[in-house]
Amino acid sequence: MTALLRASGLSKSFRGLKAVANASFEVAEGQVSALIGPNGAGKTTVFNLIAGVYAPDTGTIHFQGRPIHGLRPDQICAAGIGRTFQLVKPFPALSVLDNVIVGALRVERTVAAARGAAHAVLRKLGLEARANDPAATLTLSDRKRLEVARALATRPRLLLLDEVMAGLRPTECDQLVEAFRGLHRAEGLTILLIEHVMRAVMALAQHIAVLDRGAVIARGTPDEVVRDMAVVQCYLGEDTEI
Amino acid sequence: MSRAALLLTGLLAVALVFPWLAGGYALSVGTLILYFAYTSQSWNVMMGFAGQLSLGHALYVGIGAYAAGALFYHFGIGPWAGLPLAVALAALAGVVIACLAFRFGVSGVYFALLTIAFAEFTRIGFDHVSWTGGPGGMFLKVEQRDSIDLVHLRGPPALYYYVMLALTAGALALCSRLLGSRAGYYWRAIRENEEAAQALGINVFRWKVLAMAISAGMTAISGVFFAFYNNSLFPEQVFNTGRSIEIVLGSVIGGVGTLFGPIFGAAVFTLLSEGATEALRAVGWEIPGSKGVVYGVVLLLVIVFLPQGIWPPLARRLGIR
């Protein structure tokens, strides 16, 4: 299996605080990978390095063999990486449909074509019934779906999900897991998720990397990592939220 | 026919027959309403669509007015030939300001302050340009006012009214097209959340600069009109921050980001301020600055009772989406 995304030796400091320290990992084409770790491990920073919010201090990120580190977020999107935000950022005054049309316009030539594509994405995520409501009126669970719908509408090769399960009830979480499974199965979409909710990680991920204090300390299949995690927990003597 | 189209047809019909029913004063108020509706519609592209607050739009009115005015004054070139130059110069000024501001991440109130600063130093700058008359002003020759001379934009008051009506209708049509286009979607996305817009592949810088160029260019056309309607231009009067605020008021009172808001807003605040001035004059109190008080009171009432402006609740009442 080839690596769609390859990060090597990533480091990023904020005023002397090393958020990411020499982290390396790969995301295989067609797989669901997860990046897990305790609070403050540097997950979101890694995510923002990939998404172009920050440029890494050192290290490289290659996507489809091309270097993408240091590009702007819109260039990263154009390269084929879609993202969601941990704290959802809908366009509140726009309708749910218009939110998704904005995403679809990245690939569609006309607004009419984008509208059609947006409807299709909304159907996939079960938001069709809310299409004409302002995004501000959605529940948190639906806003998270909208984040995913908007990112999907840009037709990414790789979808980055930042804590998309956080704050959801277990049933809502399971529904969203089902939606991602469907997307992955139907379209072979490659997904990298950053997640606290282990229930979702175990249900979705085929490959897991564990981040702690900015470095990758374990990686492998979910089973391997859980075994490894037990060792790590004993060793570190702290609650790593499993 | 949709209700919006019905309303539009009704408004247009009233606006078309208005000069036959109105006297000289009413006609000048009507022209003023249309002038503010047009300028506010232009400003709305920047703030209402793209979410960038400009408080210096008098700059573009002034650039348009002085560009076309100077061409006429010095070379006898009519307004229609001056128009493209006026639009190009204003759009260029807009692009320069936008590039400076957005390249360095200046946004929100700081961007607003920057727009005021540009209008202000242009005002002071024009005081020292003797070619355009300096502080003493530039006066355009008025040869005749009886027959209609569209080429030189000379004629009776109704001519100016109809020109302004055509411009306002054109601006409404253009803005409606823009709003439904890629640009409209991208601008609104940027307005709502810049970070999310960028994550969806939108080059935020480029689209914000485009909004500024279009808004400034549109505004400059009203400047050309202003020059040939007023026939006198003074930097102190044209570039005044007060003019910029008046441009903003139509949209703020009518509804920022809406298509009909600037038109209704301009009508409401012009009628109220003119009405109040007239009423005060009728009872013998001619108080300087009474207009400003009326603007202030209207703005206060709208902010308190209709924070989204007059148009959105009115549209709901009329069943227009």
XYZ file of C-alpha atoms in Angstrom, chain B:
321
model
C -44.748 36.446 -10.934
C -42.969 36.210 -7.608
C -43.729 38.709 -4.878
C -40.246 40.170 -5.144
C -40.729 40.774 -8.876
C -44.158 42.288 -8.181
C -42.696 44.656 -5.606
C -39.881 45.585 -7.950
C -42.294 46.342 -10.807
C -44.443 48.447 -8.480
C -41.456 50.417 -7.191
C -40.151 50.965 -10.691
C -43.573 52.172 -11.930
C -43.851 54.663 -9.070
C -40.274 55.828 -9.638
C -40.910 56.281 -13.387
C -44.016 58.463 -13.069
C -42.736 60.376 -10.035
C -41.236 63.360 -11.950
C -44.622 64.124 -13.550
C -46.301 64.359 -10.177
C -43.536 65.991 -8.181
C -42.511 69.606 -7.922
C -38.938 70.861 -8.116
C -38.128 70.264 -4.474
C -39.676 66.792 -4.343
C -37.755 65.884 -7.489
C -34.465 66.914 -5.923
C -35.295 64.836 -2.836
C -36.134 61.903 -5.115
C -32.799 62.296 -6.884
C -31.049 62.419 -3.520
C -32.787 59.214 -2.400
C -31.680 57.427 -5.562
C -28.164 58.792 -5.165
C -27.902 57.386 -1.647
C -29.580 54.133 -2.678
C -26.976 53.702 -5.418
C -23.921 54.592 -3.328
C -25.131 52.477 -0.440
C -25.748 49.542 -2.769
C -22.134 49.915 -3.963
C -20.848 50.055 -0.386
C -22.934 47.010 0.429
C -20.829 44.875 -1.925
C -17.893 45.507 0.380
C -19.581 45.266 3.786
C -22.837 43.434 3.192
C -21.436 40.791 0.863
C -17.756 40.443 1.746
C -17.968 41.652 5.353
C -15.277 44.342 5.120
C -16.232 47.608 6.804
C -15.254 50.664 4.788
C -15.926 54.067 6.317
C -14.119 55.956 3.586
C -16.261 55.451 0.497
C -16.393 59.217 -0.058
C -12.884 58.662 -1.436
C -14.269 56.809 -4.468
C -17.097 59.293 -4.982
C -14.447 62.002 -4.942
C -12.075 60.230 -7.302
C -14.931 59.669 -9.761
C -16.161 63.243 -9.429
C -12.741 64.828 -9.833
C -11.634 62.524 -12.665
C -14.677 63.196 -14.838
C -14.969 66.800 -13.652
C -11.358 67.666 -14.468
C -11.587 66.073 -17.924
C -14.621 68.230 -18.661
C -13.211 71.372 -17.079
C -9.845 71.278 -18.783
C -10.501 69.461 -22.049
C -14.247 69.657 -22.535
C -14.486 65.850 -22.499
C -18.009 64.740 -21.582
C -18.968 62.542 -18.655
C -19.427 59.326 -20.640
C -15.841 59.404 -21.870
C -14.685 60.314 -18.371
C -16.644 57.483 -16.818
C -14.266 54.590 -17.663
C -11.318 56.629 -16.390
C -13.193 57.460 -13.182
C -14.106 53.820 -12.602
C -10.591 52.604 -13.372
C -8.925 55.134 -11.070
C -11.299 54.423 -8.174
C -10.985 50.659 -8.622
C -7.205 51.055 -8.661
C -7.305 53.098 -5.450
C -9.525 50.419 -3.916
C -7.135 47.662 -4.965
C -4.128 49.519 -3.533
C -5.862 50.071 -0.175
C -7.175 46.501 -0.091
C -3.762 45.023 -0.938
C -2.069 47.093 1.751
C -4.654 46.186 4.360
C -5.315 42.536 3.605
C -1.704 41.590 2.872
C -0.839 42.653 6.403
C -3.922 41.144 7.992
C -5.583 44.470 8.818
C -9.258 43.759 9.436
C -12.362 44.850 11.310
C -12.275 48.301 12.886
C -8.611 48.729 11.974
C -9.486 48.286 8.329
C -12.297 50.827 8.776
C -9.823 53.303 10.287
C -7.470 52.772 7.363
C -10.253 53.566 4.872
C -11.060 56.774 6.775
C -7.370 57.699 6.769
C -7.098 57.306 2.984
C -10.181 59.451 2.384
C -8.873 62.081 4.787
C -5.414 62.444 3.349
C -6.825 62.493 -0.154
C -9.061 65.359 0.972
C -6.070 67.231 2.367
C -4.034 66.337 -0.716
C -6.641 67.795 -3.079
C -6.486 71.079 -1.159
C -2.989 71.439 -2.591
C -3.693 70.468 -6.185
C -4.172 73.712 -8.057
C -5.007 71.838 -11.273
C -8.359 70.881 -9.740
C -8.861 74.268 -8.085
C -7.476 73.428 -4.650
C -9.603 74.373 -1.656
C -11.361 77.046 -3.745
C -13.086 74.309 -5.726
C -13.662 73.415 -9.344
C -16.693 74.770 -11.178
C -18.131 73.061 -14.232
C -19.687 75.287 -16.871
C -23.457 75.141 -17.089
C -24.460 76.321 -20.556
C -28.057 75.319 -20.713
C -30.619 73.577 -18.597
C -33.671 73.610 -20.908
C -33.183 70.881 -23.477
C -31.932 67.399 -22.851
C -28.290 66.878 -23.796
C -27.467 63.351 -22.691
C -24.004 63.447 -24.240
C -22.871 66.224 -21.912
C -25.284 65.264 -19.124
C -26.956 68.651 -19.310
C -30.678 69.247 -19.002
C -33.604 69.805 -16.661
C -33.675 68.237 -13.166
C -35.778 65.301 -14.406
C -32.849 64.192 -16.604
C -30.651 63.775 -13.542
C -33.424 61.974 -11.742
C -33.808 59.450 -14.563
C -30.062 58.943 -14.931
C -29.845 58.202 -11.211
C -32.862 55.893 -11.466
C -31.186 53.962 -14.279
C -27.966 53.705 -12.256
C -29.835 52.491 -9.164
C -31.738 49.886 -11.170
C -28.488 48.800 -12.818
C -26.741 48.488 -9.457
C -29.611 46.412 -8.099
C -29.458 44.086 -11.099
C -25.668 43.806 -10.905
C -25.681 43.098 -7.159
C -28.407 40.512 -7.595
C -26.311 38.764 -10.247
C -23.168 39.003 -8.126
C -24.882 37.569 -5.055
C -25.962 34.448 -6.932
C -22.575 33.945 -8.582
C -19.414 32.250 -7.395
C -18.192 35.628 -6.139
C -21.350 36.088 -4.063
C -20.983 32.681 -2.420
C -17.288 33.203 -1.737
C -17.795 36.718 -0.354
C -20.544 35.587 1.997
C -18.421 32.661 3.144
C -15.552 35.078 3.888
C -17.965 37.394 5.700
C -19.318 34.561 7.845
C -16.023 32.857 8.696
C -12.778 33.653 6.991
C -10.874 30.658 8.357
C -13.527 28.186 7.245
C -13.724 29.881 3.839
C -9.997 29.463 3.369
C -10.170 25.803 4.378
C -12.667 25.296 1.540
C -10.073 26.409 -0.990
C -11.011 30.074 -1.275
C -8.126 32.481 -1.838
C -9.479 34.959 0.709
C -7.063 37.750 -0.173
C -7.890 37.721 -3.871
C -11.673 37.724 -3.406
C -11.579 40.503 -0.825
C -9.506 42.650 -3.166
C -12.002 41.939 -5.969
C -14.899 43.039 -3.733
C -13.078 46.284 -3.029
C -12.367 46.903 -6.722
C -15.999 46.352 -7.747
C -17.381 48.379 -4.854
C -14.995 51.279 -5.478
C -15.586 51.241 -9.230
C -19.362 51.279 -8.771
C -19.122 54.113 -6.268
C -17.025 56.193 -8.675
C -19.934 56.253 -11.157
C -22.029 58.096 -8.578
C -19.118 60.519 -8.271
C -19.293 61.314 -11.992
C -23.000 61.944 -11.577
C -22.343 64.090 -8.508
C -19.903 66.293 -10.439
C -22.345 67.003 -13.277
C -25.344 67.376 -10.987
C -23.696 69.750 -8.547
C -21.349 71.456 -11.030
C -19.035 72.425 -8.205
C -16.499 70.299 -6.357
C -14.696 71.150 -3.145
C -12.324 68.677 -1.450
C -13.733 69.666 1.932
C -17.221 68.726 0.802
C -16.592 65.758 -1.493
C -14.135 63.735 0.607
C -15.675 64.602 3.963
C -16.062 61.702 6.404
C -19.666 62.815 6.808
C -20.250 61.867 3.146
C -18.809 58.419 3.841
C -21.166 57.981 6.785
C -24.171 58.999 4.678
C -23.232 56.292 2.178
C -23.182 53.728 4.973
C -26.497 54.825 6.509
C -28.760 53.585 3.709
C -27.564 50.013 4.094
C -27.362 50.067 7.871
C -30.901 51.433 8.226
C -32.289 49.293 5.417
C -30.414 46.076 6.111
C -26.726 45.284 5.540
C -26.169 42.522 3.002
C -29.688 42.669 1.539
C -30.521 43.798 -1.994
C -33.516 46.015 -1.206
C -32.184 47.291 2.129
C -30.053 50.129 0.712
C -32.994 51.417 -1.353
C -35.494 51.427 1.504
C -32.894 52.689 3.959
C -31.895 55.584 1.691
C -35.568 56.518 1.218
C -36.334 56.418 4.932
C -33.390 58.439 6.157
C -33.504 61.009 3.342
C -37.237 61.577 3.756
C -36.949 61.838 7.533
C -34.021 64.234 7.504
C -35.445 66.406 4.705
C -38.867 66.274 6.350
C -37.471 67.285 9.715
C -35.457 70.123 8.191
C -38.557 71.365 6.351
C -40.742 71.042 9.425
C -38.255 73.005 11.517
C -38.043 75.664 8.836
C -41.834 75.889 8.716
C -42.024 76.735 12.403
C -39.212 79.217 12.004
C -36.395 77.238 13.604
C -33.555 76.851 11.207
C -31.067 75.013 13.316
C -27.741 74.166 11.709
C -26.897 70.502 12.160
C -30.485 69.392 12.642
C -29.917 66.857 9.854
C -27.199 65.178 11.877
C -29.519 64.902 14.852
C -32.149 63.217 12.689
C -29.557 60.752 11.311
C -28.498 59.996 14.857
C -32.021 59.431 16.148
C -33.035 57.261 13.182
C -29.881 55.186 13.501
C -30.425 54.755 17.235
C -34.047 53.647 16.764
C -33.101 51.178 14.040
C -30.238 49.707 16.075
C -32.461 49.284 19.128
C -35.653 48.049 17.490
C -34.582 46.626 14.117
C -30.971 45.490 14.551
C -31.042 43.800 11.136
C -32.430 46.904 9.441
C -35.855 47.759 8.095
C -35.897 45.426 5.114
C -35.584 41.888 6.626
C -38.691 42.159 8.871
C -40.557 43.995 6.097
C -39.641 41.232 3.640
C -40.993 38.591 6.027
C -44.204 40.603 6.405
C -44.552 40.773 2.620
C -43.758 37.099 2.245
C -40.573 37.708 0.267
C -37.805 35.323 1.119
